[in-house]
Backbone as CSV, one residue per row, in Angstrom:
resi,resn,N_x,N_y,N_z,CA_x,CA_y,CA_z,C_x,C_y,C_z
1,MET,92.130,50.283,172.349,92.235,51.494,171.743,92.219,51.507,170.273
2,THR,91.470,52.162,169.288,91.151,52.347,168.230,91.919,52.973,167.465
3,GLU,92.945,52.318,166.530,93.748,53.310,165.633,93.361,53.864,164.536
4,MET,93.869,55.238,164.484,93.429,56.095,163.694,94.552,56.027,162.359
5,LYS,93.697,55.819,161.288,94.257,55.906,159.724,95.320,56.862,159.741
6,GLN,96.490,56.761,159.212,97.500,57.512,159.049,97.350,57.990,157.738
7,GLU,97.846,59.670,157.694,97.776,60.301,156.220,98.971,59.506,155.399
8,ALA,98.592,59.364,154.215,99.367,58.795,153.292,100.568,59.483,153.129
9,THR,101.479,58.935,153.041,103.119,59.702,153.046,103.313,60.504,151.593
10,ALA,102.663,59.757,150.380,102.822,60.207,149.510,101.601,60.452,148.465
11,PRO,101.283,61.553,148.003,99.606,61.757,147.066,99.411,60.499,146.522
12,ALA,97.853,60.138,146.459,98.033,59.183,145.459,97.533,59.726,143.732
13,MET,97.269,59.002,142.884,97.471,59.413,141.618,95.960,60.211,141.410
14,LEU,96.088,61.011,140.282,95.177,61.639,139.607,95.268,61.550,138.408
15,TRP,93.829,61.084,137.702,93.701,61.147,136.271,92.957,62.213,135.522
16,GLY,93.188,62.710,134.521,92.514,63.520,133.833,92.028,63.077,132.412
17,ILE,90.563,62.954,132.632,90.094,61.970,131.568,88.844,62.902,130.782
18,GLY,89.307,62.719,129.350,88.305,63.255,128.326,87.417,62.251,128.023
19,VAL,85.790,62.710,128.182,85.161,61.928,127.475,83.884,62.229,126.427
20,GLY,83.395,61.628,125.742,82.721,62.097,124.424,83.175,62.913,123.597
21,PRO,83.129,63.920,122.981,81.749,64.767,123.109,80.599,63.656,122.731
22,GLY,79.415,63.252,123.075,78.610,62.469,122.415,78.610,60.931,122.719
23,PRO,78.619,60.035,121.793,78.723,59.040,121.676,79.488,58.244,123.170
24,ALA,78.669,57.118,123.724,79.735,56.722,124.834,80.662,55.930,124.584
25,GLY,80.855,55.380,123.275,82.067,54.614,123.204,83.036,55.688,122.884
26,TYR,83.365,56.982,122.903,84.347,57.994,122.631,85.307,57.850,124.017
27,LEU,85.715,56.629,124.330,86.604,56.821,125.540,87.916,55.791,125.410
28,PRO,89.186,56.283,125.554,90.095,55.386,125.451,89.855,54.229,126.384
29,LEU,90.364,53.381,125.951,90.392,51.858,126.793,91.186,51.913,128.270
30,ALA,92.425,52.672,127.814,93.414,53.068,128.711,92.693,54.085,129.928
31,ALA,92.035,54.764,129.506,91.097,55.898,130.215,90.109,55.006,131.404
32,LEU,89.509,54.033,130.615,88.225,53.035,131.143,88.809,52.538,132.471
33,GLN,90.005,51.802,132.196,90.688,51.382,133.117,91.181,52.055,134.623
34,ALA,91.538,53.154,134.081,91.629,53.894,135.159,90.383,54.612,136.028
35,LEU,89.360,54.897,135.270,87.739,54.971,135.872,87.493,54.119,136.698
36,GLN,87.737,52.792,136.249,87.221,51.569,137.100,87.726,51.654,138.576
37,GLN,89.151,51.856,138.420,90.090,51.595,139.655,90.307,52.696,140.347
38,ALA,89.693,54.102,140.099,89.484,55.313,141.048,88.963,55.029,142.166
39,ASP,89.497,55.977,143.248,88.855,55.681,144.520,87.718,56.700,144.521
40,LEU,87.524,57.687,143.788,86.847,58.929,143.433,86.707,59.593,142.126
41,ILE,85.495,59.965,141.474,85.166,60.284,140.357,84.868,61.975,140.197
42,TYR,85.322,62.650,140.046,84.834,64.146,139.764,84.319,64.640,138.604
43,ALA,83.005,64.966,138.574,82.503,64.942,137.164,81.615,66.696,137.463
44,PRO,82.146,67.173,136.343,81.829,68.538,136.086,80.334,68.618,135.889
45,ARG,79.176,69.597,136.089,77.870,69.871,135.953,77.683,71.279,136.106
46,ALA,77.094,71.724,134.654,76.794,73.239,134.657,75.888,73.372,135.964
47,ARG,75.953,74.623,136.079,74.969,75.269,137.364,73.456,75.024,136.402
48,GLY,72.323,74.595,137.421,71.215,74.722,136.629,70.944,73.314,135.956
49,ALA,71.555,72.345,135.696,71.722,71.363,134.841,71.193,70.132,135.605
50,GLY,70.692,69.666,135.419,70.197,68.323,136.204,70.807,67.200,135.886
51,LEU,71.682,67.227,135.044,72.603,65.982,135.318,73.948,66.279,134.139
52,SER,75.224,65.990,134.582,76.554,66.231,134.297,76.453,65.473,132.844
53,VAL,76.758,66.513,131.545,77.123,66.020,130.515,78.062,64.992,130.500
54,ALA,79.252,65.072,131.137,80.298,64.080,130.959,79.912,62.743,131.536
55,LEU,78.848,62.611,132.515,78.365,61.392,132.896,77.417,61.268,131.733
56,GLN,76.709,61.946,131.048,75.521,61.489,130.089,76.827,60.682,128.749
57,CYS,78.059,61.139,128.633,78.687,60.685,127.467,79.450,59.176,127.985
58,LEU,78.975,58.561,129.092,79.471,57.579,129.754,78.218,56.640,129.995
59,ALA,77.310,57.235,129.676,75.923,56.126,129.502,76.303,54.798,128.950
60,GLY,75.879,53.942,129.554,75.896,52.225,128.995,77.318,51.725,129.338
61,ILE,78.245,52.796,130.278,79.746,51.661,130.209,79.752,51.716,131.723
62,ASP,80.004,50.443,131.756,80.166,50.146,133.688,81.866,50.869,133.930
63,ILE,81.312,51.829,135.076,82.644,52.245,135.513,82.663,52.257,137.204
64,GLY,81.739,51.355,137.480,81.243,50.819,138.975,80.569,51.955,139.953
65,LEU,79.873,52.655,139.266,79.222,53.592,139.960,77.830,53.044,140.555
66,GLU,77.422,52.165,139.722,76.137,51.778,140.428,76.340,50.789,141.632
67,ARG,77.343,49.973,141.403,77.904,49.172,142.682,78.247,50.112,143.765
68,ASN,78.912,51.230,143.646,79.423,52.285,144.621,79.280,53.354,144.384
69,PRO,78.007,54.114,144.517,77.732,55.646,144.157,78.633,56.346,144.845
70,GLY,78.792,56.172,146.269,79.866,57.199,146.820,80.578,57.751,146.115
71,ARG,81.483,56.840,145.040,82.797,57.319,144.509,82.382,58.558,143.717
72,LEU,81.124,58.949,143.164,81.166,60.023,142.340,80.799,61.158,143.315
73,ARG,81.822,62.851,142.949,81.877,63.838,143.196,81.439,64.756,142.228
74,GLU,80.171,65.232,142.043,79.714,65.945,141.055,79.944,67.497,141.225
75,ILE,80.527,68.374,140.417,81.197,69.498,140.574,80.339,70.485,140.272
76,GLU,79.651,71.697,140.529,78.717,72.436,139.813,79.624,73.583,139.566
77,PHE,79.594,73.949,138.249,80.341,74.894,137.449,79.080,76.283,137.067
78,ASN,79.870,77.576,137.101,78.946,78.326,137.012,80.242,79.524,135.895
79,MET,79.807,79.143,134.662,80.913,80.150,133.865,80.828,81.417,134.202
80,ASP,81.476,82.047,135.103,80.859,83.393,135.687,82.127,84.078,134.968
81,PRO,81.783,85.661,134.142,82.354,86.173,133.231,83.428,87.158,134.407
82,ASP,83.281,86.804,135.629,84.389,87.341,136.691,85.497,86.726,136.867
83,ARG,86.859,86.728,136.237,88.008,85.802,136.581,88.258,85.624,137.913
84,SER,87.789,86.493,138.863,88.097,86.550,140.099,87.302,85.191,140.811
85,VAL,86.131,85.199,140.501,84.863,84.184,141.026,85.661,82.851,140.733
86,LEU,85.961,82.801,139.178,86.480,81.517,138.785,87.702,81.025,139.669
87,THR,88.668,82.083,139.592,89.978,81.579,140.429,89.353,80.996,141.736
88,GLU,88.897,81.441,142.368,88.632,81.059,143.786,88.026,79.707,143.627
89,HIS,87.224,79.462,142.773,86.124,78.277,142.363,87.138,77.142,142.357
90,TYR,88.370,77.590,141.490,89.444,76.415,140.935,90.514,76.139,142.125
91,ALA,90.639,77.503,142.841,91.300,77.073,143.942,90.652,76.210,144.911
92,GLN,89.668,76.619,145.312,88.974,75.579,146.413,88.546,74.143,145.875
93,LEU,88.584,74.023,144.929,88.381,72.782,143.766,89.424,71.776,144.074
94,ALA,90.740,72.663,143.973,92.174,71.973,143.874,92.221,71.623,145.404
95,GLN,92.065,72.287,146.390,92.032,72.254,147.866,91.779,70.947,147.988
96,GLU,90.348,70.636,147.795,89.492,69.652,147.864,90.153,68.517,147.651
97,ILE,90.583,68.144,146.009,91.378,67.183,145.337,92.416,66.985,145.966
98,ALA,93.110,67.803,146.295,94.584,67.874,147.133,94.345,67.044,148.428
99,ALA,93.338,67.322,149.330,93.065,66.460,150.561,92.920,65.097,150.138
100,GLU,92.068,64.837,149.048,91.877,63.662,148.969,93.188,62.833,148.370
101,LEU,93.855,63.135,147.425,95.117,62.664,147.124,96.244,62.529,148.373
102,ARG,96.127,63.187,149.160,97.023,63.282,150.200,96.576,62.102,151.361
103,ALA,95.455,61.967,151.115,94.577,60.690,152.067,94.875,59.471,151.686
104,GLY,95.470,59.232,150.201,95.729,58.203,149.609,94.268,58.150,148.738
105,ARG,93.766,58.547,148.596,92.451,58.018,147.729,92.363,58.851,146.153
106,SER,93.178,57.685,145.197,92.859,58.221,143.816,91.782,58.868,143.099
107,VAL,91.930,59.927,142.243,90.751,60.630,141.855,90.912,60.459,140.041
108,ALA,89.702,60.332,139.712,89.389,60.468,138.431,88.703,61.762,137.866
109,TYR,89.228,62.742,137.353,88.509,63.797,136.943,88.275,64.002,135.230
110,LEU,86.450,64.214,135.024,86.319,64.162,134.063,85.895,65.427,133.222
111,THR,86.154,65.482,131.990,86.112,66.509,131.309,85.352,66.307,129.974
112,ILE,84.504,67.244,129.308,84.216,66.934,128.093,85.171,67.017,126.895
113,GLY,85.184,66.019,126.519,86.245,66.347,124.972,87.527,66.146,125.080
114,ASP,88.281,67.019,124.661,89.957,66.425,124.790,90.250,67.088,126.439
115,SER,90.916,66.461,127.230,91.609,66.752,128.593,92.085,68.290,128.759
116,LEU,92.738,68.778,127.737,93.543,69.650,127.805,93.151,70.810,126.526
117,THR,92.053,70.837,125.814,91.421,71.643,125.127,90.497,72.582,125.398
118,TYR,90.638,73.850,125.947,89.763,74.791,126.271,88.780,73.888,127.703
119,SER,89.521,73.224,128.486,89.053,72.373,129.386,89.109,72.767,130.731
120,THR,88.250,72.660,131.848,88.362,72.969,133.353,89.650,72.244,133.917
121,TYR,90.087,71.155,133.351,90.703,70.210,133.742,92.180,71.210,133.770
122,GLY,92.568,71.822,132.810,93.514,72.540,132.680,94.062,73.450,133.917
123,TYR,92.976,73.984,134.494,92.578,75.179,135.716,93.200,74.325,136.664
124,VAL,92.209,73.213,136.714,92.661,72.252,138.158,93.995,71.676,138.050
125,LEU,94.713,71.541,137.055,95.775,70.587,136.906,96.901,71.737,137.175
126,ALA,96.585,72.958,137.049,97.854,73.916,137.368,97.456,74.252,138.868
127,ALA,96.427,74.450,139.572,96.061,74.961,140.983,96.862,73.566,141.457
128,LEU,96.755,72.431,141.194,97.078,71.385,141.782,98.587,71.002,141.737
129,ARG,99.281,71.361,140.841,100.728,71.732,140.805,101.307,72.702,141.822
130,ASP,100.477,73.775,142.155,100.861,74.894,143.150,100.849,74.413,144.388
131,LEU,100.018,73.417,144.730,99.643,72.912,146.022,100.443,71.481,146.378
132,LEU,100.897,70.778,145.116,101.328,69.481,145.246,102.456,69.242,144.294
133,PRO,103.614,70.147,144.221,104.584,69.876,143.456,105.222,68.458,143.088
134,GLN,105.182,67.690,141.484,105.809,66.623,141.385,104.748,65.758,142.068
135,PHE,103.526,66.039,142.168,102.680,65.029,142.673,101.971,63.998,141.210
136,PRO,102.033,62.713,141.436,101.538,61.562,140.635,100.080,61.878,139.757
137,HIS,100.562,61.818,138.416,99.206,62.354,137.711,99.443,61.752,136.284
138,HIS,98.319,61.224,135.437,98.434,61.125,134.059,97.064,61.773,133.446
139,THR,97.343,62.029,132.110,96.220,62.837,131.620,96.187,62.026,130.181
140,PHE,95.052,61.528,129.873,94.536,60.884,128.944,94.042,62.105,127.981
141,PRO,94.460,61.799,126.596,93.983,62.472,125.605,92.422,62.374,125.169
142,GLY,91.754,63.164,124.881,90.374,62.786,124.412,90.035,63.200,122.992
143,ILE,88.701,63.369,122.793,88.445,63.409,121.370,87.851,65.099,121.521
144,THR,88.499,66.054,120.766,87.686,67.428,120.935,86.537,67.458,119.943
145,SER,85.804,68.380,120.372,84.451,68.579,120.143,84.478,68.818,118.519
146,TYR,85.533,69.671,118.090,85.500,69.870,116.491,85.830,68.528,115.656
147,ALA,86.436,67.492,116.330,87.103,66.305,115.804,85.519,65.228,115.645
148,ALA,85.019,65.316,116.792,83.669,64.721,116.559,82.657,65.227,116.022
149,ALA,82.823,66.853,115.778,82.003,67.410,114.925,82.132,66.917,113.426
150,ALA,83.464,67.093,113.018,83.815,66.658,111.369,83.559,64.823,111.163
151,ALA,84.005,64.607,111.988,83.306,62.966,111.707,82.112,62.528,111.725
152,ALA,81.199,63.518,112.358,79.861,63.195,112.126,79.368,63.679,111.018
153,LEU,79.711,64.768,110.436,79.533,65.417,109.071,80.057,64.964,108.137
154,ASP,81.164,64.104,108.116,82.159,63.853,107.059,82.845,65.194,106.629
155,TRP,83.145,65.740,107.444,83.592,67.274,106.908,85.077,67.632,107.216
156,SER,85.694,67.585,106.049,87.309,67.429,106.288,87.737,69.007,107.232
157,LEU,89.005,68.401,107.976,89.524,69.808,108.743,90.137,70.328,108.131
158,GLY,91.213,69.815,107.086,92.001,70.448,106.427,92.847,69.277,105.444
159,THR,93.151,70.094,104.242,93.629,69.252,103.175,94.721,69.918,102.500
160,GLY,95.518,69.221,101.899,96.641,69.724,101.329,97.795,70.670,102.370
161,LYS,97.911,72.123,102.262,98.275,72.929,102.809,97.339,74.193,103.275
162,GLU,96.170,73.675,103.498,95.132,74.770,104.388,95.450,75.117,105.589
163,ARG,95.118,76.491,105.852,95.221,76.713,107.270,94.310,77.122,108.363
164,THR,94.592,76.394,109.193,93.066,76.157,109.926,93.161,76.843,111.305
165,LEU,92.419,77.846,111.926,92.625,78.061,113.087,91.385,78.071,113.915
166,ILE,91.713,77.624,115.351,90.757,76.962,116.232,90.677,78.042,117.393
167,LEU,89.498,78.890,117.450,89.384,79.713,118.561,88.147,79.845,118.965
168,PRO,87.721,80.251,120.225,86.620,80.807,120.980,85.527,81.888,120.442
169,CYS,84.755,81.623,120.110,83.721,82.615,119.359,84.294,84.051,119.929
170,PRO,84.917,84.839,119.074,84.872,86.583,119.485,83.826,86.946,119.590
171,GLU,83.565,88.214,120.513,82.458,89.176,120.812,81.926,89.733,119.715
172,ASP,82.974,90.245,118.592,82.678,91.206,117.531,82.615,90.475,116.245
173,ALA,81.423,90.777,115.497,81.480,90.366,114.139,82.578,90.474,113.091
174,ALA,83.029,91.845,113.493,84.364,92.288,112.553,85.466,91.412,112.757
175,ILE,85.574,91.224,113.905,87.015,90.520,114.562,87.090,88.800,113.831
176,LEU,85.929,88.453,113.639,85.458,87.166,113.132,85.982,87.187,111.877
177,ARG,85.232,88.123,110.989,85.371,88.229,109.644,86.880,88.168,109.136
178,GLN,87.392,89.059,110.049,89.036,89.103,109.551,90.100,87.982,109.644
179,GLU,89.469,87.246,110.893,90.038,85.564,111.203,89.537,84.937,109.918
180,ILE,88.281,84.674,109.475,87.900,84.093,108.400,88.633,84.482,106.966
181,GLU,88.804,85.680,106.878,89.460,86.208,105.661,91.000,85.669,105.529
182,SER,91.489,85.552,106.857,92.955,85.455,106.767,93.392,84.030,106.918
183,HIS,92.289,83.016,107.012,92.775,81.702,106.873,91.577,80.697,106.531
184,ASP,92.305,79.487,105.877,91.658,78.762,105.016,89.955,78.185,105.732
185,ILE,90.327,77.635,106.843,89.390,77.014,107.838,89.388,77.849,109.391
186,VAL,88.100,77.818,109.851,87.968,78.526,111.362,87.105,77.540,112.206
187,VAL,87.724,77.135,113.114,86.939,75.907,113.623,86.405,77.121,115.021
188,LEU,85.362,77.121,115.111,84.402,78.326,116.120,83.989,77.548,117.486
189,MET,84.651,77.503,118.630,84.154,77.300,119.958,83.410,77.773,120.658
190,LYS,82.697,77.579,121.453,81.683,78.127,122.350,80.962,79.229,121.898
191,VAL,80.283,78.898,120.880,79.548,79.853,120.213,78.512,80.402,120.860
192,GLY,77.503,79.463,121.753,76.555,79.860,122.495,75.686,80.849,121.771
193,ALA,75.692,81.859,122.801,74.018,82.943,122.257,74.634,83.652,121.130
194,ARG,75.871,83.560,120.747,76.213,84.400,119.289,75.996,83.905,117.990
195,LEU,75.484,82.558,118.367,75.034,81.881,117.099,74.364,82.675,115.886
196,PRO,73.178,83.763,116.113,72.500,84.092,115.013,73.135,85.027,114.300
197,TRP,73.994,86.075,115.269,75.078,86.923,114.284,76.160,86.026,113.486
198,VAL,76.504,85.053,114.173,77.367,84.296,113.413,77.106,83.934,112.152
199,LEU,75.681,83.237,112.202,75.189,82.637,110.970,74.643,84.087,110.069
200,GLU,74.778,84.911,110.481,74.014,86.495,109.534,75.529,86.535,108.846
201,LEU,76.707,86.538,109.364,78.242,87.032,108.903,78.304,86.038,107.959
202,LEU,77.904,84.910,108.059,78.689,84.057,106.976,77.722,83.779,105.801
203,GLN,76.389,84.274,106.079,75.397,84.871,104.828,75.823,85.781,104.092
204,GLN,76.271,86.566,104.493,76.883,88.116,104.083,78.153,87.804,103.553
205,MET,79.173,86.999,103.954,80.283,86.690,103.224,79.980,85.609,102.263
206,GLY,78.966,84.938,102.190,78.382,83.973,100.842,79.155,82.989,100.956
207,ILE,79.420,82.373,102.318,80.154,81.273,102.630,79.268,80.010,103.327
208,ALA,78.104,80.234,103.819,77.609,79.614,104.632,77.188,78.297,103.991
209,GLN,76.902,78.165,102.981,77.125,76.874,102.458,78.393,75.827,102.266
210,HIS,79.587,76.523,102.545,80.830,75.603,102.830,80.603,75.595,104.346
211,CYS,79.838,75.762,105.438,79.938,75.649,106.699,79.284,74.693,107.119
212,ALA,79.640,74.280,108.324,78.569,73.103,109.111,78.848,73.732,110.731
213,PHE,77.942,72.915,111.311,77.346,73.181,112.759,76.847,71.947,113.328
214,ALA,77.284,71.771,114.362,77.141,70.619,115.589,76.679,71.125,116.940
215,ARG,75.811,70.615,117.350,75.577,70.948,118.770,75.066,69.641,119.446
216,ARG,75.491,69.462,121.006,75.251,68.186,121.600,75.374,67.008,121.117
217,ILE,76.608,66.563,119.860,76.627,65.568,119.355,76.507,64.363,120.196
218,GLY,75.522,63.527,119.654,75.261,62.164,120.243,74.206,62.163,121.816
219,LEU,73.730,63.307,121.438,72.888,63.632,123.186,71.562,63.863,122.634
220,GLU,70.598,64.246,123.609,69.185,64.609,123.329,69.370,65.995,122.882
221,GLY,68.654,66.441,121.432,68.977,67.477,120.966,69.846,67.875,119.976
222,GLU,70.503,66.949,119.760,71.507,66.816,118.635,70.931,67.821,117.541
223,VAL,72.117,68.388,117.070,71.684,69.330,115.396,73.026,68.856,114.781
224,LEU,72.731,68.548,114.035,74.041,68.452,112.985,73.511,69.025,111.519
225,ALA,74.197,70.043,110.957,73.985,70.815,109.926,75.348,70.817,108.912
226,SER,75.273,70.215,107.801,76.547,70.401,106.816,76.543,71.429,105.946
227,ASP,75.430,72.030,106.007,75.190,73.590,105.116,74.509,74.277,105.984
228,VAL,75.026,75.786,106.689,74.310,76.609,107.614,73.885,77.226,106.924
229,SER,73.443,77.224,105.836,72.468,78.020,104.858,71.410,77.860,104.940
230,THR,71.210,76.291,105.440,69.872,75.550,105.364,69.393,75.717,106.970
231,LEU,70.166,76.253,107.847,69.947,75.811,109.369,69.007,76.345,109.798
232,ASP,67.874,75.579,110.560,66.503,76.200,111.245,66.733,77.256,111.472
233,THR,66.087,78.268,111.390,66.125,79.667,112.385,65.621,79.213,113.938
234,SER,64.957,78.247,113.977,64.532,77.607,115.419,65.872,77.057,116.185
235,CYS,66.646,76.635,115.517,67.834,76.287,115.715,68.917,77.352,116.469
236,ALA,68.862,78.461,115.567,69.536,79.704,116.070,69.051,80.068,117.125
237,ALA,67.781,80.321,117.492,67.124,80.751,118.740,67.167,80.046,119.958
238,ALA,67.404,78.635,119.633,67.546,77.897,120.566,68.821,78.017,121.682
239,PRO,68.924,78.108,122.734,70.134,78.046,123.666,71.134,77.159,123.475
240,SER,72.034,77.475,122.736,73.451,76.409,122.144,74.334,75.985,123.525
241,GLY,74.280,76.886,124.420,75.544,76.774,125.612,76.826,76.635,124.994
242,TYR,77.764,76.139,125.628,78.910,75.675,125.299,79.385,74.285,124.194
243,LEU,77.879,73.765,124.035,78.208,72.452,123.283,77.885,72.603,121.976
244,ALA,78.086,73.849,121.304,78.310,74.016,119.833,79.634,74.162,119.474
245,THR,79.667,73.419,118.054,80.765,74.006,117.143,80.620,74.559,116.003
246,MET,81.329,75.429,115.361,80.773,75.796,114.112,82.134,75.565,113.163
247,LEU,82.009,74.987,112.204,83.254,74.393,111.392,82.834,75.461,109.900
248,ILE,83.747,76.571,109.997,83.934,77.658,108.840,84.743,77.127,107.722
249,ARG,84.569,76.966,106.782,85.512,77.163,105.456,85.277,78.330,104.333
250,LYS,86.298,78.806,104.032,86.216,80.381,103.453,85.914,79.914,101.746
251,ASN,86.738,78.996,101.326,86.241,78.367,99.876,85.642,77.090,100.054
252,ALA,84.900,76.782,98.907,84.557,75.384,98.635,85.765,74.264,98.793
253,LEU,85.292,73.106,98.914,86.228,72.040,99.403,86.901,71.816,98.085
254,GLU,88.178,71.666,97.673,88.688,71.380,96.420,88.606,69.863,96.274
255,LYS,87.768,69.434,95.081,87.548,68.060,94.518,89.036,67.584,93.920
256,ARG,89.843,66.758,94.577,91.184,66.605,93.998,90.918,65.178,93.279
257,HIS,90.058,64.440,93.210,89.774,63.333,92.619,89.177,63.443,91.295
258,GLN,88.877,64.643,91.101,88.101,64.804,89.784,89.263,65.943,88.573
259,SER,89.506,65.927,87.325,90.698,66.339,86.861,89.982,67.515,86.130
């Protein structure tokens, strides 16, 4: 008689791992070890994209997929503005991952940038906690898109007592203007198709030369501009998606090394 494999009595491990954004080396060593030993690797991919950006950020790093490609689970994401659609999607994904964990298979969940900064992983983690209270998991911190952009452009994210605001790009230019006027630095994420009017606003405020822009850092189609007043208009017209970050400085950086 063939013995059936019994379901594990306790869930296996979940690892949340931020990769990139950009160069493949942007990955903690401890996270690499988890990736190599995970039974399954879940990688998000935007709907319509041929390849997961998260996997592109791991190019050249041996995580064992060439020897065992069956470990990979690509998840197609459609960033639908309808919250009910997204809620259902995350609920279904959490149920799928929970089933793997209950069966004793450890899971590594990839996300771009930091694991818990505007990340899909945060939603998945919350949904899994509802399904599997107290399940074993570990979240590795990653590199945020704005930290990667600042490093690529030698752009200081804050000096002295400067006040910094991090926010997704609002839909209204008046709201963004108010935020800029009440902070020293604004990190603008999820710029997407709003880039043209954001650039126009910065020009109107006379601060474009103090602001920087980065898109697809370390990947094909990379754009890095330390002065957005010189940003090519064709860049503004190109689709930026969610891989674009604007670094806004209200006043010129103080040169404290000069008397």
